[in-house]
Amino acid sequence: MPSVRCSCGAKFRFAEEHRGRRSKCKKCGAIFVLEEEETGPIPIADEPDQPYRDPQYDGPSLDALNLDGPRIEQPSAAAFPREEPSPPLVPPPTPAKGYINNLTWTLLFFTSPTNLITMLVVWFMLGVVLPLVSFGGILGLIAFIFIMGLFAAFEFEVVKSAAAGEDGLPTLAFEGDFVGEVFAPIFKWLASWVAIMLPAIGFVLLKLYLGEPVDEDATGKLFFSGLEQLPSTFKAEPITASLILLGVFFWPIVVLAVAVEGIRVLWRVDLMVITILRSPGPYLVTVIIVVVSFIAAPALAQGIESAAVATGATPGFGQRLFSGAVIQLVDLYLTLVALQVIGLYFRHYKHRFAFDWGQ
């Protein structure tokens, strides 16, 4: 059996089949090639104090070789497949709140500090800033249109955020686009309101064309004074009042359509009717809340005025200012509730919509 001597003096024997292989001295750690002793080892590194360690070498040392038996090799790192790290544990998504739970949260949305601050900022803009700029001539008119445009855009964002599943109110912001952020929202609101009033407007115009009498006072109240005037004027113009009620019934789905897709879907009345028929219960709840929001604030204002008349005392400027601020805040709260409920109708029942939104 051939033998080999390391440069440190240690002598080793090795099997013939290991000739020409590299090995490591178990005494000094030097790495050399296994050759005959007469030839001498071919050292690769001979530094006893600091033996060379080849980082690429992964073979066995001499003391690990079974020189009298079969070859035993230590497996290299490449022989073991790399174990991929386990993916992090992700908790299952929290189930979405039910429709009733969302309705309850919507009525109490002001309990969130962020929502309360947003509502107060909007209230200050509408109840304080808007009346002040209304007396400023041309500049006041421009400021009035600017504030109303921002508020119209904010209202559409309330509908869209509720439809997207967001519990908080959107922020009131202006990024410099007067057309897209001021004039376009105003035009959308006017278009949605004209769309629901179109049957009543058409009927009044038809009566005028045929020369039939029209109660202008009752009709004006129906169109411009709000739904609180509807009971007192229903006898004078029953058909016009019925058509306005029909328009109010369609108002939530119209506003939702304009908020999500724009005014280009206003003519798809067929899809709106199919959608309502597929989800009559939730839509009726939405309509009731919207109608209550229309009449609650004016009813509060009328109640405050009636109480003042009953007491016989003339309210001072401070009292009128305070009562007006309260009415404005209540009206804003009810408006935001109604808009969020419209968005919730889409959020929970979009699978029944005849439109292809979110499907």
PDB file of N, CA and C in Angstrom, residues 104-154:
ATOM      1  N   THR A 104     -76.275  50.305  11.288  1.00  0.00           N
ATOM      2  CA  THR A 104     -76.150  50.836  12.652  1.00  0.00           C
ATOM      3  C   THR A 104     -74.916  51.712  12.782  1.00  0.00           C
ATOM      4  N   TRP A 105     -73.789  51.237  12.211  1.00  0.00           N
ATOM      5  CA  TRP A 105     -72.556  52.031  12.281  1.00  0.00           C
ATOM      6  C   TRP A 105     -72.715  53.351  11.543  1.00  0.00           C
ATOM      7  N   THR A 106     -73.451  53.329  10.436  1.00  0.00           N
ATOM      8  CA  THR A 106     -73.644  54.556   9.663  1.00  0.00           C
ATOM      9  C   THR A 106     -74.392  55.605  10.484  1.00  0.00           C
ATOM     10  N   LEU A 107     -75.383  55.176  11.252  1.00  0.00           N
ATOM     11  CA  LEU A 107     -76.122  56.129  12.092  1.00  0.00           C
ATOM     12  C   LEU A 107     -75.230  56.714  13.187  1.00  0.00           C
ATOM     13  N   LEU A 108     -74.176  55.978  13.563  1.00  0.00           N
ATOM     14  CA  LEU A 108     -73.283  56.429  14.637  1.00  0.00           C
ATOM     15  C   LEU A 108     -71.899  56.787  14.105  1.00  0.00           C
ATOM     16  N   PHE A 109     -71.794  57.133  12.840  1.00  0.00           N
ATOM     17  CA  PHE A 109     -70.476  57.376  12.250  1.00  0.00           C
ATOM     18  C   PHE A 109     -69.743  58.530  12.931  1.00  0.00           C
ATOM     19  N   PHE A 110     -70.490  59.462  13.523  1.00  0.00           N
ATOM     20  CA  PHE A 110     -69.858  60.622  14.159  1.00  0.00           C
ATOM     21  C   PHE A 110     -69.123  60.247  15.446  1.00  0.00           C
ATOM     22  N   THR A 111     -69.297  59.015  15.940  1.00  0.00           N
ATOM     23  CA  THR A 111     -68.569  58.600  17.144  1.00  0.00           C
ATOM     24  C   THR A 111     -67.083  58.396  16.868  1.00  0.00           C
ATOM     25  N   SER A 112     -66.717  58.281  15.606  1.00  0.00           N
ATOM     26  CA  SER A 112     -65.303  58.230  15.243  1.00  0.00           C
ATOM     27  C   SER A 112     -64.743  59.654  15.257  1.00  0.00           C
ATOM     28  N   PRO A 113     -63.646  59.897  15.977  1.00  0.00           N
ATOM     29  CA  PRO A 113     -63.087  61.265  16.021  1.00  0.00           C
ATOM     30  C   PRO A 113     -62.762  61.820  14.643  1.00  0.00           C
ATOM     31  N   THR A 114     -62.210  60.976  13.768  1.00  0.00           N
ATOM     32  CA  THR A 114     -61.871  61.439  12.417  1.00  0.00           C
ATOM     33  C   THR A 114     -63.115  61.854  11.650  1.00  0.00           C
ATOM     34  N   ASN A 115     -64.154  61.029  11.712  1.00  0.00           N
ATOM     35  CA  ASN A 115     -65.397  61.370  11.025  1.00  0.00           C
ATOM     36  C   ASN A 115     -66.027  62.632  11.615  1.00  0.00           C
ATOM     37  N   LEU A 116     -65.958  62.766  12.926  1.00  0.00           N
ATOM     38  CA  LEU A 116     -66.550  63.945  13.571  1.00  0.00           C
ATOM     39  C   LEU A 116     -65.827  65.221  13.131  1.00  0.00           C
ATOM     40  N   ILE A 117     -64.506  65.155  13.076  1.00  0.00           N
ATOM     41  CA  ILE A 117     -63.737  66.332  12.641  1.00  0.00           C
ATOM     42  C   ILE A 117     -64.078  66.688  11.196  1.00  0.00           C
ATOM     43  N   THR A 118     -64.162  65.672  10.336  1.00  0.00           N
ATOM     44  CA  THR A 118     -64.513  65.917   8.934  1.00  0.00           C
ATOM     45  C   THR A 118     -65.886  66.559   8.822  1.00  0.00           C
ATOM     46  N   MET A 119     -66.854  66.039   9.566  1.00  0.00           N
ATOM     47  CA  MET A 119     -68.202  66.597   9.509  1.00  0.00           C
ATOM     48  C   MET A 119     -68.226  68.039  10.009  1.00  0.00           C
ATOM     49  N   LEU A 120     -67.485  68.336  11.065  1.00  0.00           N
ATOM     50  CA  LEU A 120     -67.460  69.703  11.595  1.00  0.00           C
ATOM     51  C   LEU A 120     -66.792  70.671  10.619  1.00  0.00           C
ATOM     52  N   VAL A 121     -65.754  70.202   9.921  1.00  0.00           N
ATOM     53  CA  VAL A 121     -65.104  71.055   8.923  1.00  0.00           C
ATOM     54  C   VAL A 121     -66.079  71.391   7.800  1.00  0.00           C
ATOM     55  N   VAL A 122     -66.806  70.385   7.316  1.00  0.00           N
ATOM     56  CA  VAL A 122     -67.784  70.619   6.254  1.00  0.00           C
ATOM     57  C   VAL A 122     -68.902  71.524   6.750  1.00  0.00           C
ATOM     58  N   TRP A 123     -69.349  71.292   7.998  1.00  0.00           N
ATOM     59  CA  TRP A 123     -70.397  72.136   8.577  1.00  0.00           C
ATOM     60  C   TRP A 123     -69.945  73.586   8.687  1.00  0.00           C
ATOM     61  N   PHE A 124     -68.707  73.809   9.106  1.00  0.00           N
ATOM     62  CA  PHE A 124     -68.187  75.176   9.197  1.00  0.00           C
ATOM     63  C   PHE A 124     -68.137  75.833   7.815  1.00  0.00           C
ATOM     64  N   MET A 125     -67.758  75.052   6.814  1.00  0.00           N
ATOM     65  CA  MET A 125     -67.680  75.602   5.460  1.00  0.00           C
ATOM     66  C   MET A 125     -69.069  75.987   4.945  1.00  0.00           C
ATOM     67  N   LEU A 126     -70.076  75.133   5.222  1.00  0.00           N
ATOM     68  CA  LEU A 126     -71.414  75.404   4.714  1.00  0.00           C
ATOM     69  C   LEU A 126     -72.189  76.387   5.591  1.00  0.00           C
ATOM     70  N   GLY A 127     -71.996  76.286   6.910  1.00  0.00           N
ATOM     71  CA  GLY A 127     -72.806  77.088   7.810  1.00  0.00           C
ATOM     72  C   GLY A 127     -72.221  78.438   8.165  1.00  0.00           C
ATOM     73  N   VAL A 128     -70.926  78.615   7.989  1.00  0.00           N
ATOM     74  CA  VAL A 128     -70.282  79.874   8.362  1.00  0.00           C
ATOM     75  C   VAL A 128     -69.670  80.572   7.147  1.00  0.00           C
ATOM     76  N   VAL A 129     -68.802  79.846   6.430  1.00  0.00           N
ATOM     77  CA  VAL A 129     -68.095  80.473   5.311  1.00  0.00           C
ATOM     78  C   VAL A 129     -69.049  80.782   4.165  1.00  0.00           C
ATOM     79  N   LEU A 130     -69.919  79.824   3.828  1.00  0.00           N
ATOM     80  CA  LEU A 130     -70.818  80.027   2.689  1.00  0.00           C
ATOM     81  C   LEU A 130     -71.740  81.232   2.875  1.00  0.00           C
ATOM     82  N   PRO A 131     -72.396  81.425   4.022  1.00  0.00           N
ATOM     83  CA  PRO A 131     -73.223  82.638   4.177  1.00  0.00           C
ATOM     84  C   PRO A 131     -72.409  83.927   4.115  1.00  0.00           C
ATOM     85  N   LEU A 132     -71.183  83.901   4.586  1.00  0.00           N
ATOM     86  CA  LEU A 132     -70.371  85.122   4.569  1.00  0.00           C
ATOM     87  C   LEU A 132     -69.991  85.537   3.153  1.00  0.00           C
ATOM     88  N   VAL A 133     -69.647  84.556   2.305  1.00  0.00           N
ATOM     89  CA  VAL A 133     -69.206  84.895   0.949  1.00  0.00           C
ATOM     90  C   VAL A 133     -70.381  85.180   0.029  1.00  0.00           C
ATOM     91  N   SER A 134     -71.594  84.859   0.471  1.00  0.00           N
ATOM     92  CA  SER A 134     -72.751  85.050  -0.402  1.00  0.00           C
ATOM     93  C   SER A 134     -73.063  86.520  -0.648  1.00  0.00           C
ATOM     94  N   PHE A 135     -72.476  87.421   0.142  1.00  0.00           N
ATOM     95  CA  PHE A 135     -72.753  88.852  -0.002  1.00  0.00           C
ATOM     96  C   PHE A 135     -71.571  89.598  -0.618  1.00  0.00           C
ATOM     97  N   GLY A 136     -70.731  88.891  -1.353  1.00  0.00           N
ATOM     98  CA  GLY A 136     -69.512  89.506  -1.861  1.00  0.00           C
ATOM     99  C   GLY A 136     -69.508  89.829  -3.333  1.00  0.00           C
ATOM    100  N   GLY A 137     -70.653  90.026  -3.960  1.00  0.00           N
ATOM    101  CA  GLY A 137     -70.693  90.379  -5.375  1.00  0.00           C
ATOM    102  C   GLY A 137     -70.183  89.252  -6.263  1.00  0.00           C
ATOM    103  N   ILE A 138     -69.425  89.643  -7.288  1.00  0.00           N
ATOM    104  CA  ILE A 138     -68.902  88.655  -8.235  1.00  0.00           C
ATOM    105  C   ILE A 138     -67.953  87.679  -7.538  1.00  0.00           C
ATOM    106  N   LEU A 139     -67.062  88.216  -6.721  1.00  0.00           N
ATOM    107  CA  LEU A 139     -66.129  87.340  -5.999  1.00  0.00           C
ATOM    108  C   LEU A 139     -66.885  86.411  -5.050  1.00  0.00           C
ATOM    109  N   GLY A 140     -67.933  86.936  -4.444  1.00  0.00           N
ATOM    110  CA  GLY A 140     -68.741  86.096  -3.571  1.00  0.00           C
ATOM    111  C   GLY A 140     -69.429  84.985  -4.343  1.00  0.00           C
ATOM    112  N   LEU A 141     -69.897  85.294  -5.565  1.00  0.00           N
ATOM    113  CA  LEU A 141     -70.534  84.278  -6.395  1.00  0.00           C
ATOM    114  C   LEU A 141     -69.537  83.189  -6.782  1.00  0.00           C
ATOM    115  N   ILE A 142     -68.324  83.618  -7.123  1.00  0.00           N
ATOM    116  CA  ILE A 142     -67.291  82.636  -7.473  1.00  0.00           C
ATOM    117  C   ILE A 142     -66.970  81.748  -6.271  1.00  0.00           C
ATOM    118  N   ALA A 143     -66.840  82.378  -5.090  1.00  0.00           N
ATOM    119  CA  ALA A 143     -66.567  81.598  -3.884  1.00  0.00           C
ATOM    120  C   ALA A 143     -67.730  80.660  -3.562  1.00  0.00           C
ATOM    121  N   PHE A 144     -68.963  81.116  -3.786  1.00  0.00           N
ATOM    122  CA  PHE A 144     -70.145  80.281  -3.555  1.00  0.00           C
ATOM    123  C   PHE A 144     -70.121  79.048  -4.459  1.00  0.00           C
ATOM    124  N   ILE A 145     -69.849  79.264  -5.739  1.00  0.00           N
ATOM    125  CA  ILE A 145     -69.793  78.139  -6.676  1.00  0.00           C
ATOM    126  C   ILE A 145     -68.657  77.184  -6.302  1.00  0.00           C
ATOM    127  N   PHE A 146     -67.522  77.739  -5.885  1.00  0.00           N
ATOM    128  CA  PHE A 146     -66.382  76.916  -5.506  1.00  0.00           C
ATOM    129  C   PHE A 146     -66.720  76.014  -4.308  1.00  0.00           C
ATOM    130  N   ILE A 147     -67.351  76.599  -3.285  1.00  0.00           N
ATOM    131  CA  ILE A 147     -67.688  75.814  -2.085  1.00  0.00           C
ATOM    132  C   ILE A 147     -68.746  74.761  -2.411  1.00  0.00           C
ATOM    133  N   MET A 148     -69.748  75.139  -3.177  1.00  0.00           N
ATOM    134  CA  MET A 148     -70.789  74.169  -3.526  1.00  0.00           C
ATOM    135  C   MET A 148     -70.239  73.051  -4.401  1.00  0.00           C
ATOM    136  N   GLY A 149     -69.265  73.373  -5.274  1.00  0.00           N
ATOM    137  CA  GLY A 149     -68.643  72.333  -6.079  1.00  0.00           C
ATOM    138  C   GLY A 149     -67.842  71.360  -5.238  1.00  0.00           C
ATOM    139  N   LEU A 150     -67.079  71.890  -4.280  1.00  0.00           N
ATOM    140  CA  LEU A 150     -66.330  71.018  -3.377  1.00  0.00           C
ATOM    141  C   LEU A 150     -67.260  70.121  -2.571  1.00  0.00           C
ATOM    142  N   PHE A 151     -68.365  70.699  -2.116  1.00  0.00           N
ATOM    143  CA  PHE A 151     -69.308  69.895  -1.341  1.00  0.00           C
ATOM    144  C   PHE A 151     -69.976  68.830  -2.207  1.00  0.00           C
ATOM    145  N   ALA A 152     -70.300  69.164  -3.450  1.00  0.00           N
ATOM    146  CA  ALA A 152     -70.890  68.169  -4.354  1.00  0.00           C
ATOM    147  C   ALA A 152     -69.919  67.025  -4.610  1.00  0.00           C
ATOM    148  N   ALA A 153     -68.641  67.368  -4.834  1.00  0.00           N
ATOM    149  CA  ALA A 153     -67.633  66.320  -5.027  1.00  0.00           C
ATOM    150  C   ALA A 153     -67.490  65.472  -3.771  1.00  0.00           C
ATOM    151  N   PHE A 154     -67.538  66.109  -2.599  1.00  0.00           N
ATOM    152  CA  PHE A 154     -67.447  65.384  -1.332  1.00  0.00           C
ATOM    153  C   PHE A 154     -68.625  64.422  -1.183  1.00  0.00           C
TER     154      PHE A 154
END
